[in-house]
Short mmCIF file of C-alpha atoms and ligand atoms in Angstrom, two decimals:
data_model
loop_
_atom_site.label_atom_id
_atom_site.label_comp_id
_atom_site.label_asym_id
_atom_site.label_seq_id
_atom_site.Cartn_x
_atom_site.Cartn_y
_atom_site.Cartn_z
CA MET A 1176 60.28 -37.11 -20.53
CA GLY A 1177 60.44 -33.75 -18.75
CA LYS A 1178 59.31 -31.86 -21.75
CA PHE A 1179 56.62 -34.12 -22.46
CA GLY A 1180 55.33 -34.20 -18.94
CA MET A 1181 55.21 -30.39 -18.99
CA LEU A 1182 53.17 -30.31 -22.23
CA GLN A 1183 50.80 -32.80 -20.53
CA GLY A 1184 50.65 -30.65 -17.56
CA LYS A 1185 49.77 -27.54 -19.56
CA ARG A 1186 47.14 -29.37 -21.54
CA LEU A 1187 45.58 -30.76 -18.26
CA CYS A 1188 45.55 -27.27 -16.71
CA PHE A 1189 43.83 -25.72 -20.04
CA LEU A 1190 41.31 -28.41 -19.76
CA VAL A 1191 40.54 -27.91 -16.05
CA THR A 1192 40.10 -24.14 -16.77
CA LEU A 1193 37.91 -24.79 -19.63
CA ILE A 1194 35.69 -27.25 -17.48
CA VAL A 1195 35.60 -24.73 -14.62
CA CYS A 1196 34.46 -21.93 -17.34
CA LEU A 1197 31.80 -24.10 -18.52
CA TRP A 1198 30.49 -25.30 -15.20
CA TRP A 1199 30.46 -21.43 -14.28
CA THR A 1200 28.40 -20.57 -17.22
CA LEU A 1201 26.05 -23.24 -16.67
CA GLN A 1202 25.55 -22.22 -12.95
CA LEU A 1203 24.78 -18.67 -14.13
CA LYS A 1204 22.10 -19.78 -16.69
CA GLY A 1205 20.60 -21.96 -13.94
CA ALA A 1206 20.45 -25.67 -13.77
CA ASP A 1207 17.71 -26.09 -16.22
CA GLY A 1208 19.07 -23.40 -18.57
CA GLN A 1209 15.97 -21.15 -18.07
CA LEU A 1210 16.58 -17.35 -18.19
CA THR A 1211 14.75 -14.17 -17.06
CA ASP A 1212 12.96 -12.28 -19.97
CA PRO A 1213 15.70 -9.91 -21.43
CA SER A 1214 13.48 -6.73 -21.04
CA GLU A 1215 12.97 -7.52 -17.38
CA VAL A 1216 16.77 -8.00 -16.91
CA GLU A 1217 17.21 -4.50 -18.41
CA ALA A 1218 14.17 -2.90 -16.36
CA LEU A 1219 15.91 -4.42 -13.21
CA ASP A 1220 19.45 -2.71 -14.38
CA ASP A 1221 17.50 0.52 -14.68
CA ILE A 1222 15.92 0.14 -11.46
CA ARG A 1223 18.89 -0.42 -9.64
CA ASN A 1224 20.70 2.47 -11.43
CA SER A 1225 18.08 4.97 -10.41
CA LEU A 1226 18.59 4.07 -6.89
CA THR A 1227 21.19 4.75 -4.21
CA ASP A 1228 22.27 1.66 -2.18
CA PRO A 1229 24.69 2.83 0.49
CA SER A 1230 24.18 -0.37 2.49
CA GLY A 1231 25.19 -2.61 -0.47
CA SER A 1232 21.81 -4.37 -0.16
CA LEU A 1233 21.73 -4.81 -4.17
CA ARG A 1234 25.53 -5.76 -4.64
CA VAL A 1235 24.56 -9.36 -5.89
CA TRP A 1236 22.49 -7.58 -8.56
CA ASP A 1237 25.50 -7.86 -11.12
CA ARG A 1238 25.91 -11.57 -10.76
CA GLY A 1239 24.27 -13.87 -13.28
CA ASP A 1240 20.64 -14.14 -14.03
CA PRO A 1241 18.14 -12.44 -11.90
CA CYS A 1242 15.66 -15.32 -11.57
CA THR A 1243 18.21 -18.12 -11.05
CA SER A 1244 21.10 -16.57 -9.14
CA ASN A 1245 19.34 -15.62 -6.02
CA TRP A 1246 19.32 -11.49 -6.65
CA THR A 1247 18.33 -9.93 -3.29
CA GLY A 1248 14.66 -9.20 -3.17
CA VAL A 1249 13.85 -10.58 -6.65
CA LEU A 1250 11.13 -13.56 -6.55
CA CYS A 1251 10.21 -15.15 -9.97
CA PHE A 1252 7.67 -17.63 -11.24
CA ASN A 1253 9.46 -21.05 -10.74
CA THR A 1254 8.60 -22.18 -14.36
CA SER A 1255 8.88 -20.18 -17.67
CA LEU A 1256 5.91 -19.33 -19.74
CA ASP A 1257 5.06 -19.88 -23.37
CA ASP A 1258 7.59 -17.29 -24.43
CA GLY A 1259 10.28 -19.57 -22.90
CA TYR A 1260 11.53 -17.01 -20.31
CA LEU A 1261 11.19 -16.81 -16.56
CA HIS A 1262 9.45 -13.63 -15.19
CA VAL A 1263 9.57 -11.64 -12.09
CA ARG A 1264 6.62 -12.10 -9.81
CA GLU A 1265 7.67 -10.01 -6.80
CA LEU A 1266 10.01 -7.21 -5.94
CA LEU A 1267 10.58 -6.98 -2.24
CA LEU A 1268 12.92 -4.20 -1.33
CA LEU A 1269 11.65 -3.25 1.84
CA ASN A 1270 13.69 -1.76 4.74
CA MET A 1271 17.10 -1.67 2.78
CA ASN A 1272 18.10 1.86 3.43
CA LEU A 1273 17.58 2.57 -0.43
CA SER A 1274 17.48 6.20 -1.57
CA GLY A 1275 17.47 7.68 -5.08
CA THR A 1276 14.33 7.58 -7.17
CA LEU A 1277 11.99 4.85 -8.89
CA SER A 1278 12.68 4.25 -12.37
CA PRO A 1279 9.88 4.38 -14.98
CA GLU A 1280 11.25 1.09 -16.28
CA ILE A 1281 9.42 -0.71 -13.32
CA GLY A 1282 6.50 -0.52 -15.91
CA ARG A 1283 8.37 -3.26 -17.92
CA LEU A 1284 8.17 -5.88 -15.15
CA SER A 1285 5.00 -6.89 -16.76
CA HIS A 1286 4.09 -10.07 -14.64
CA LEU A 1287 4.79 -8.63 -11.37
CA GLN A 1288 2.25 -9.15 -8.63
CA ILE A 1289 3.86 -7.44 -5.68
CA LEU A 1290 6.08 -4.16 -5.67
CA ASP A 1291 7.38 -3.36 -2.25
CA PHE A 1292 9.74 -0.57 -1.39
CA MET A 1293 8.34 0.05 2.12
CA TRP A 1294 10.34 1.89 4.59
CA ASN A 1295 13.42 3.34 2.55
CA ASN A 1296 14.33 6.92 1.69
CA ILE A 1297 13.32 7.12 -1.86
CA ILE A 1298 12.69 10.69 -3.37
CA GLY A 1299 10.95 11.65 -6.59
CA THR A 1300 7.55 10.71 -7.98
CA ILE A 1301 5.59 7.46 -8.26
CA PRO A 1302 6.22 6.63 -12.08
CA LYS A 1303 2.91 6.58 -14.07
CA GLU A 1304 4.14 3.52 -15.88
CA ILE A 1305 3.35 1.33 -12.91
CA GLY A 1306 -0.13 1.50 -14.44
CA ASN A 1307 1.19 -0.74 -17.15
CA ILE A 1308 1.61 -3.56 -14.72
CA LYS A 1309 -1.81 -5.16 -15.20
CA THR A 1310 -1.03 -8.07 -13.06
CA LEU A 1311 -0.07 -6.04 -10.06
CA GLN A 1312 -1.71 -6.88 -6.55
CA LEU A 1313 0.17 -5.03 -4.11
CA LEU A 1314 1.72 -1.54 -4.40
CA LEU A 1315 3.73 -0.90 -1.16
CA LEU A 1316 5.48 2.29 -1.25
CA ASN A 1317 4.85 3.56 2.45
CA GLY A 1318 7.50 5.09 4.69
CA ASN A 1319 9.52 6.92 1.93
CA GLN A 1320 10.08 10.52 0.89
CA LEU A 1321 8.02 10.44 -2.40
CA THR A 1322 6.60 13.62 -3.72
CA GLY A 1323 4.36 14.75 -6.58
CA SER A 1324 0.96 13.48 -7.22
CA LEU A 1325 -0.85 10.02 -7.51
CA PRO A 1326 -0.60 9.01 -11.27
CA GLU A 1327 -4.26 8.59 -12.39
CA GLU A 1328 -2.94 5.56 -14.60
CA ILE A 1329 -2.67 3.46 -11.23
CA GLY A 1330 -6.60 3.66 -11.26
CA PHE A 1331 -6.60 1.17 -14.08
CA LEU A 1332 -5.15 -1.99 -12.39
CA PRO A 1333 -7.63 -4.50 -12.55
CA ASN A 1334 -6.12 -6.80 -9.96
CA LEU A 1335 -4.75 -4.14 -7.38
CA ASP A 1336 -5.76 -5.40 -3.95
CA ARG A 1337 -3.88 -2.85 -1.86
CA ILE A 1338 -2.36 0.67 -2.23
CA GLN A 1339 -0.04 1.76 0.61
CA ILE A 1340 1.56 5.08 0.22
CA ASP A 1341 1.26 6.32 3.79
CA GLN A 1342 4.21 8.45 5.27
CA ASN A 1343 5.24 10.31 2.05
CA PHE A 1344 4.89 13.73 0.78
CA ILE A 1345 2.35 12.88 -1.87
CA SER A 1346 0.25 15.94 -2.88
CA GLY A 1347 -2.52 16.79 -5.32
CA SER A 1348 -5.98 15.15 -5.46
CA ILE A 1349 -7.10 11.55 -5.17
CA PRO A 1350 -7.62 10.54 -8.96
CA THR A 1351 -11.34 9.76 -9.64
CA SER A 1352 -9.97 6.86 -11.66
CA PHE A 1353 -9.31 4.94 -8.53
CA ALA A 1354 -12.94 4.20 -8.74
CA ASN A 1355 -11.97 1.65 -11.22
CA LEU A 1356 -9.83 -0.50 -8.65
CA ILE A 1357 -12.71 -2.95 -8.37
CA LYS A 1358 -10.81 -5.50 -6.46
CA ALA A 1359 -9.17 -3.04 -3.99
CA LYS A 1360 -9.53 -3.88 -0.25
CA HIS A 1361 -7.01 -1.34 1.34
CA PHE A 1362 -6.22 2.27 0.51
CA HIS A 1363 -3.74 3.40 3.28
CA MET A 1364 -2.88 6.90 2.04
CA ASN A 1365 -2.63 8.62 5.61
CA ASN A 1366 0.28 11.01 6.52
CA ASN A 1367 0.78 12.79 3.02
CA SER A 1368 -0.27 16.14 1.64
CA LEU A 1369 -3.27 15.11 -0.47
CA SER A 1370 -5.69 17.92 -1.13
CA GLY A 1371 -8.92 18.46 -2.78
CA GLN A 1372 -12.25 16.57 -2.19
CA ILE A 1373 -12.54 13.01 -1.73
CA PRO A 1374 -14.08 11.56 -4.79
CA PRO A 1375 -17.49 10.62 -4.28
CA VAL A 1376 -17.29 8.24 -6.97
CA LEU A 1377 -15.01 6.09 -4.74
CA SER A 1378 -18.08 4.93 -3.09
CA THR A 1379 -18.67 2.34 -5.96
CA LEU A 1380 -15.62 0.37 -4.74
CA PRO A 1381 -17.26 -2.99 -3.88
CA PHE A 1382 -14.60 -4.54 -1.58
CA LEU A 1383 -12.94 -1.59 0.02
CA VAL A 1384 -12.33 -2.41 3.69
CA HIS A 1385 -9.89 0.17 4.90
CA LEU A 1386 -10.02 3.87 3.75
CA LEU A 1387 -7.15 5.55 5.77
CA LEU A 1388 -6.65 9.16 4.78
CA ASP A 1389 -6.03 10.70 7.93
CA ASN A 1390 -3.18 13.54 8.41
CA ASN A 1391 -3.65 14.96 4.91
CA ASN A 1392 -4.94 18.32 3.55
CA LEU A 1393 -8.22 17.15 2.28
CA SER A 1394 -11.21 19.69 2.01
CA GLY A 1395 -14.60 20.08 0.63
CA TYR A 1396 -17.44 18.05 2.18
CA LEU A 1397 -17.64 14.42 3.29
CA PRO A 1398 -19.36 12.66 0.36
CA PRO A 1399 -22.76 11.03 1.71
CA GLU A 1400 -22.22 8.17 -0.81
CA LEU A 1401 -19.21 6.77 0.94
CA ALA A 1402 -22.00 5.19 2.98
CA GLN A 1403 -22.81 2.82 0.07
CA MET A 1404 -19.45 1.07 0.36
CA PRO A 1405 -20.72 -2.39 1.03
CA GLN A 1406 -17.75 -3.64 3.00
CA LEU A 1407 -16.12 -0.51 4.74
CA LYS A 1408 -14.72 -1.43 8.16
CA ILE A 1409 -12.34 1.45 8.95
CA LEU A 1410 -12.70 5.00 8.07
CA GLN A 1411 -10.09 7.42 9.37
CA LEU A 1412 -10.03 10.96 8.30
CA ASP A 1413 -8.44 12.81 11.05
CA ASN A 1414 -6.47 16.15 10.71
CA ASN A 1415 -8.01 17.13 7.39
CA SER A 1416 -10.19 20.26 6.93
CA PHE A 1417 -13.84 19.68 5.84
CA ASP A 1418 -14.32 23.11 7.39
CA GLY A 1419 -17.99 23.96 8.14
CA THR A 1420 -19.41 20.80 6.63
CA THR A 1421 -21.33 18.18 8.46
CA ILE A 1422 -21.09 14.39 9.05
CA PRO A 1423 -23.57 12.93 6.45
CA ALA A 1424 -26.63 11.29 8.27
CA SER A 1425 -26.00 8.31 5.87
CA PHE A 1426 -22.85 7.49 7.57
CA GLY A 1427 -25.22 5.83 10.23
CA ASN A 1428 -25.98 3.19 7.36
CA MET A 1429 -22.41 1.90 7.07
CA SER A 1430 -23.30 -1.43 8.55
CA HIS A 1431 -19.83 -3.04 8.84
CA LEU A 1432 -18.06 -0.22 10.28
CA VAL A 1433 -15.78 -1.15 13.04
CA LYS A 1434 -13.81 2.17 13.51
CA LEU A 1435 -14.83 5.78 12.61
CA SER A 1436 -12.26 8.57 13.41
CA LEU A 1437 -12.94 12.09 12.25
CA ARG A 1438 -10.91 13.95 14.87
CA ASN A 1439 -9.88 17.50 14.17
CA CYS A 1440 -11.66 17.74 10.72
CA GLY A 1441 -13.20 21.17 11.20
CA LEU A 1442 -16.86 19.44 11.02
CA THR A 1443 -19.96 21.14 12.33
CA GLY A 1444 -23.69 20.24 12.82
CA PRO A 1445 -25.17 17.24 14.61
CA ILE A 1446 -23.65 13.72 15.37
CA PRO A 1447 -25.72 11.23 13.29
CA ASN A 1448 -27.53 8.40 14.61
CA LEU A 1449 -24.97 5.64 14.69
CA SER A 1450 -26.99 3.14 16.77
CA LYS A 1451 -27.49 0.73 13.61
CA ILE A 1452 -23.81 0.06 13.29
CA SER A 1453 -23.70 -3.34 15.28
CA ASN A 1454 -20.02 -3.81 15.38
CA LEU A 1455 -18.62 -0.21 16.07
CA THR A 1456 -15.83 -0.41 18.30
CA TYR A 1457 -13.97 2.86 17.99
CA LEU A 1458 -15.73 6.27 17.56
CA ASP A 1459 -13.69 9.44 17.62
CA LEU A 1460 -15.40 12.62 16.67
CA SER A 1461 -13.22 14.98 18.89
CA PHE A 1462 -11.77 18.39 18.04
CA ASN A 1463 -14.54 19.48 15.63
CA GLN A 1464 -17.50 22.17 16.11
CA LEU A 1465 -20.22 19.48 16.25
CA ASN A 1466 -23.25 21.12 18.11
CA GLY A 1467 -26.60 20.12 19.25
CA SER A 1468 -27.25 17.05 21.72
CA ILE A 1469 -25.67 13.54 21.60
CA PRO A 1470 -28.09 11.35 20.16
CA PRO A 1471 -29.80 9.09 22.61
CA ASP A 1472 -29.87 6.07 20.99
CA LYS A 1473 -27.68 3.15 22.19
CA LEU A 1474 -24.50 2.35 20.35
CA SER A 1475 -23.14 -0.89 19.58
CA ASP A 1476 -22.33 -3.29 22.56
CA ASN A 1477 -18.85 -3.61 21.00
CA ILE A 1478 -18.09 -0.14 21.56
CA THR A 1479 -14.77 0.45 23.62
CA THR A 1480 -13.92 4.02 22.89
CA ILE A 1481 -16.21 7.08 22.46
CA ASP A 1482 -14.27 10.38 22.22
CA LEU A 1483 -16.46 13.44 21.59
CA SER A 1484 -14.32 15.97 23.48
CA TYR A 1485 -13.60 19.46 22.21
CA ASN A 1486 -16.80 20.29 20.40
CA ARG A 1487 -19.77 22.51 20.97
CA LEU A 1488 -22.22 19.78 22.05
CA THR A 1489 -25.05 20.67 24.64
CA GLY A 1490 -27.35 18.66 26.91
CA SER A 1491 -26.45 15.87 28.93
CA ILE A 1492 -24.74 12.30 28.49
CA PRO A 1493 -27.36 9.87 27.29
CA SER A 1494 -28.60 7.43 29.67
CA SER A 1495 -27.95 4.60 27.03
CA PHE A 1496 -24.15 5.25 27.59
CA SER A 1497 -24.40 3.50 31.02
CA TYR A 1498 -25.30 0.26 29.29
CA LEU A 1499 -22.29 -0.29 26.99
CA PRO A 1500 -20.52 -3.37 28.44
CA ARG A 1501 -17.24 -3.07 26.85
CA LEU A 1502 -16.80 0.86 27.21
CA GLN A 1503 -13.17 1.56 28.15
CA LYS A 1504 -12.75 5.29 27.31
CA LEU A 1505 -15.53 8.05 27.31
C1 LIG B 1982 21.84 4.04 5.51
O1 LIG B 1982 22.45 4.94 4.70
C2 LIG B 1982 22.98 6.05 5.13
C3 LIG B 1982 23.58 7.03 4.18
O2 LIG B 1982 22.53 7.17 3.34
C4 LIG B 1982 24.18 5.54 5.92
O3 LIG B 1982 24.92 6.66 6.56
C5 LIG B 1982 23.72 4.52 7.23
O4 LIG B 1982 24.69 4.03 7.85
C6 LIG B 1982 22.77 3.43 6.59
N1 LIG B 1982 22.35 2.49 7.52
C7 LIG B 1982 22.21 1.37 7.56
C8 LIG B 1982 21.68 0.67 8.57
O5 LIG B 1982 23.03 0.74 6.69
C1 LIG B 1983 20.00 -16.22 -1.32
O1 LIG B 1983 20.50 -15.15 -0.72
C2 LIG B 1983 20.16 -15.08 0.61
C3 LIG B 1983 20.65 -13.77 1.12
O2 LIG B 1983 20.74 -12.83 0.16
C4 LIG B 1983 20.75 -16.13 1.48
O3 LIG B 1983 20.28 -16.02 2.75
C5 LIG B 1983 20.05 -17.42 0.97
O4 LIG B 1983 20.75 -18.51 1.69
C6 LIG B 1983 20.62 -17.65 -0.56
N1 LIG B 1983 19.81 -18.82 -1.23
C7 LIG B 1983 20.44 -19.68 -2.13
C8 LIG B 1983 19.76 -20.66 -2.50
O5 LIG B 1983 21.65 -19.44 -2.41
C1 LIG B 1984 6.24 -23.69 -8.38
O1 LIG B 1984 5.28 -22.84 -7.67
C2 LIG B 1984 4.04 -23.48 -7.53
C3 LIG B 1984 2.94 -22.26 -7.16
O2 LIG B 1984 3.79 -21.25 -6.40
C4 LIG B 1984 4.14 -24.49 -6.40
O3 LIG B 1984 2.98 -24.89 -6.15
C5 LIG B 1984 5.14 -25.64 -7.03
O4 LIG B 1984 5.26 -26.52 -5.88
C6 LIG B 1984 6.56 -24.82 -7.49
N1 LIG B 1984 7.36 -25.81 -8.11
C7 LIG B 1984 8.57 -26.03 -7.95
C8 LIG B 1984 9.37 -26.97 -8.51
O5 LIG B 1984 9.10 -25.25 -6.92
C1 LIG B 1985 0.91 8.84 10.75
O1 LIG B 1985 -0.44 8.57 11.06
C2 LIG B 1985 -0.63 7.84 12.10
C3 LIG B 1985 -2.14 7.37 12.33
O2 LIG B 1985 -2.56 6.91 10.92
C4 LIG B 1985 -0.15 8.56 13.28
O3 LIG B 1985 -0.45 7.91 14.51
C5 LIG B 1985 1.27 9.13 13.25
O4 LIG B 1985 1.57 9.88 14.24
C6 LIG B 1985 1.40 9.87 11.99
N1 LIG B 1985 2.80 10.14 11.90
C7 LIG B 1985 3.31 11.34 11.50
C8 LIG B 1985 4.86 11.34 11.38
O5 LIG B 1985 2.65 12.27 11.16
C1 LIG B 1986 -2.80 22.51 3.28
O1 LIG B 1986 -3.59 23.55 2.52
C2 LIG B 1986 -3.46 25.00 2.99
C3 LIG B 1986 -4.19 25.84 2.00
O2 LIG B 1986 -4.99 25.21 1.19
C4 LIG B 1986 -1.95 25.21 2.92
O3 LIG B 1986 -1.69 26.61 3.30
C5 LIG B 1986 -0.95 24.18 3.77
O4 LIG B 1986 0.29 24.59 3.56
C6 LIG B 1986 -1.31 23.10 3.19
N1 LIG B 1986 -0.57 22.16 4.18
C7 LIG B 1986 0.15 21.01 3.67
C8 LIG B 1986 0.68 20.08 4.68
O5 LIG B 1986 0.11 20.76 2.64
C1 LIG B 1987 -3.12 15.03 14.27
O1 LIG B 1987 -2.14 16.04 13.96
C2 LIG B 1987 -1.57 16.27 15.32
C3 LIG B 1987 -0.60 17.62 15.31
O2 LIG B 1987 -1.08 18.16 14.28
C4 LIG B 1987 -0.81 15.18 15.98
O3 LIG B 1987 -0.40 15.41 17.24
C5 LIG B 1987 -1.87 13.84 15.98
O4 LIG B 1987 -1.24 12.71 16.25
C6 LIG B 1987 -2.73 13.87 14.60
N1 LIG B 1987 -3.65 12.88 14.84
C7 LIG B 1987 -3.60 11.73 14.28
C8 LIG B 1987 -4.92 10.65 14.41
O5 LIG B 1987 -2.75 11.16 13.57
C1 LIG B 1988 -30.15 4.44 5.25
O1 LIG B 1988 -30.59 3.32 4.51
C2 LIG B 1988 -32.03 3.06 4.38
C3 LIG B 1988 -32.26 1.87 3.91
O2 LIG B 1988 -31.46 1.47 2.64
C4 LIG B 1988 -32.59 4.38 3.55
O3 LIG B 1988 -33.91 4.07 3.63
C5 LIG B 1988 -32.21 5.49 4.17
O4 LIG B 1988 -32.66 6.67 3.47
C6 LIG B 1988 -30.57 5.68 4.52
N1 LIG B 1988 -30.39 6.72 5.27
C7 LIG B 1988 -29.77 7.92 4.85
C8 LIG B 1988 -29.51 8.84 5.77
O5 LIG B 1988 -29.00 7.86 3.59
C1 LIG B 1989 -19.49 -8.02 12.93
O1 LIG B 1989 -18.44 -8.81 13.17
C2 LIG B 1989 -18.45 -10.24 13.08
C3 LIG B 1989 -17.00 -10.59 13.58
O2 LIG B 1989 -16.09 -10.02 13.20
C4 LIG B 1989 -18.68 -10.68 11.87
O3 LIG B 1989 -18.76 -12.11 11.70
C5 LIG B 1989 -19.87 -9.96 11.31
O4 LIG B 1989 -20.40 -10.36 10.12
C6 LIG B 1989 -19.99 -8.36 11.37
N1 LIG B 1989 -21.37 -7.80 11.20
C7 LIG B 1989 -21.34 -6.92 10.31
C8 LIG B 1989 -22.81 -6.27 10.15
O5 LIG B 1989 -20.49 -6.48 9.84
C1 LIG B 1990 -31.63 5.66 15.32
O1 LIG B 1990 -31.58 4.60 14.56
C2 LIG B 1990 -32.38 3.55 14.99
C3 LIG B 1990 -32.07 2.37 14.17
O2 LIG B 1990 -32.27 2.59 12.74
C4 LIG B 1990 -33.77 3.90 15.23
O3 LIG B 1990 -34.66 2.65 15.74
C5 LIG B 1990 -33.99 5.00 16.04
O4 LIG B 1990 -35.34 5.38 16.02
C6 LIG B 1990 -33.09 6.30 15.51
N1 LIG B 1990 -33.26 7.35 16.45
C7 LIG B 1990 -33.87 8.61 16.01
C8 LIG B 1990 -33.79 9.70 17.24
O5 LIG B 1990 -34.08 8.74 15.11
C1 LIG B 1991 -25.01 24.25 14.74
O1 LIG B 1991 -24.08 25.13 14.13
C2 LIG B 1991 -24.55 25.68 12.80
C3 LIG B 1991 -23.69 26.58 12.39
O2 LIG B 1991 -22.36 26.34 12.71
C4 LIG B 1991 -25.97 26.34 13.03
O3 LIG B 1991 -26.49 26.72 11.92
C5 LIG B 1991 -26.92 25.59 13.73
O4 LIG B 1991 -28.21 26.15 13.93
C6 LIG B 1991 -26.27 24.89 15.10
N1 LIG B 1991 -27.27 23.84 15.56
C7 LIG B 1991 -27.45 23.89 16.78
C8 LIG B 1991 -28.50 22.63 17.17
O5 LIG B 1991 -27.13 24.65 17.70
C1 LIG B 1992 -19.56 -7.51 18.32
O1 LIG B 1992 -20.19 -8.26 19.40
C2 LIG B 1992 -20.83 -9.36 19.09
C3 LIG B 1992 -21.61 -10.04 20.30
O2 LIG B 1992 -22.13 -9.04 21.01
C4 LIG B 1992 -19.97 -10.31 18.36
O3 LIG B 1992 -20.62 -11.48 17.89
C5 LIG B 1992 -19.06 -9.92 17.31
O4 LIG B 1992 -18.16 -10.63 16.97
C6 LIG B 1992 -18.47 -8.44 17.84
N1 LIG B 1992 -17.85 -7.87 16.70
C7 LIG B 1992 -16.48 -7.51 16.77
C8 LIG B 1992 -16.16 -6.82 15.67
O5 LIG B 1992 -15.82 -7.79 17.68
#
């Protein structure tokens, strides 16, 4: 009886272990048995191995399947595609104290829409392989320590809505290929070391709303063509060196402009007639060598700030400045 009971006990124990094991395996596979595309799993592995993770933000990245085991920052499409696999839709690794580099294998996340590494300490360059992710909509790398230049491959992303690389150490010029980003609304590239001229061909971008390039090392002249951008609302170019060139008269034709900031850019010549820009709210042309008199025409009723200080302007303040109802700072 004792011996028989012990044997039964052992069998039961074995059976229970087996069931626990099976249950665990099923859990890992996900309730419906769906799995992440193996090449994306490999890519995520490589991405993690290139990063340094002192705070252990990615410690769950060795448990189970990325899409079904709640991996930190990995968001997937909730159903599989025709290939039978789940795919990563968003990689959201912002503010995780990550350092190390960005693996070129990021380019294998072929269905990705959002790539977000904002506010970490990542070094190295922006992998050109990001240009392979044709589905990418948001490229958010601001607030890191990235170096090297902008890969021209990124200019061929047909769905890119926004590129944010501000607050890094990116150098080199703005690739002319960026003129192909026909869906782009936001270029946030301020606070880097970009150099060379602003490519005039960027003026063909039909939906660009924000062009932020302040605090770089850009030079050459300001392309008059930029005024042709039909949707531009914010143009910030402070702290660059367009030394000895003028503000194109065409800038007075940027009908949707809300903010124009060209502080400390080495600009000379006259202030253009900006009276036609009906929503202009913020105008800063200070710390240049602008000369001549201030245009007499009345600026937008919406204007709150006009800073023309530290220039070589002559004549008096136009009387039209007395009739600006929202002016707070002159
Ligand atoms: C971030 O990482 C550094 C080491 O690189 C560490 O000293 C620091 O404590 C971490 N900060 C947080 C908030 O985890
Ligand atoms: C997924 O993980 C996060 C923390 O990383 C946690 O807050 C959340 O509750 C988890 N969700 C599920 C469904 O386990
Ligand atoms: C899957 O995602 C789609 C779109 O994001 C959503 O409308 C749908 O409700 C989701 N289905 C499930 C089962 O979560
Ligand atoms: C970065 O740019 C913003 C304006 O776009 C500026 O206010 C800020 O001081 C800059 N930061 C550094 C560290 O240069
Ligand atoms: C900007 O360019 C000048 C010369 O072209 C160079 O001396 C300077 O170091 C550059 N500054 C930055 C921040 O890259
Ligand atoms: C321009 O650079 C100066 C110092 O070089 C800095 O104090 C200022 O905040 C910068 N302007 C903007 C708009 O970032
Ligand atoms: C501004 O636009 C008008 C109408 O499109 C055009 O005739 C004029 O030449 C433009 N001005 C400049 C300076 O480009
Ligand atoms: C001015 O701003 C208003 C409100 O934001 C907007 O409806 C209007 O279209 C703008 N006008 C132009 C010319 O951009
Ligand atoms: C400035 O532009 C406005 C609107 O286009 C126009 O009516 C005005 O005559 C211009 N002023 C000068 C001095 O050319
Ligand atoms: C403005 O300065 C430029 C050169 O810096 C000079 O050629 C031009 O005559 C000046 N214009 C006026 C109105 O003083
Ligand atoms: C500018 O003012 C007009 C009316 O004065 C208003 O309709 C419009 O919304 C304002 N635009 C912005 C950008 O605030």
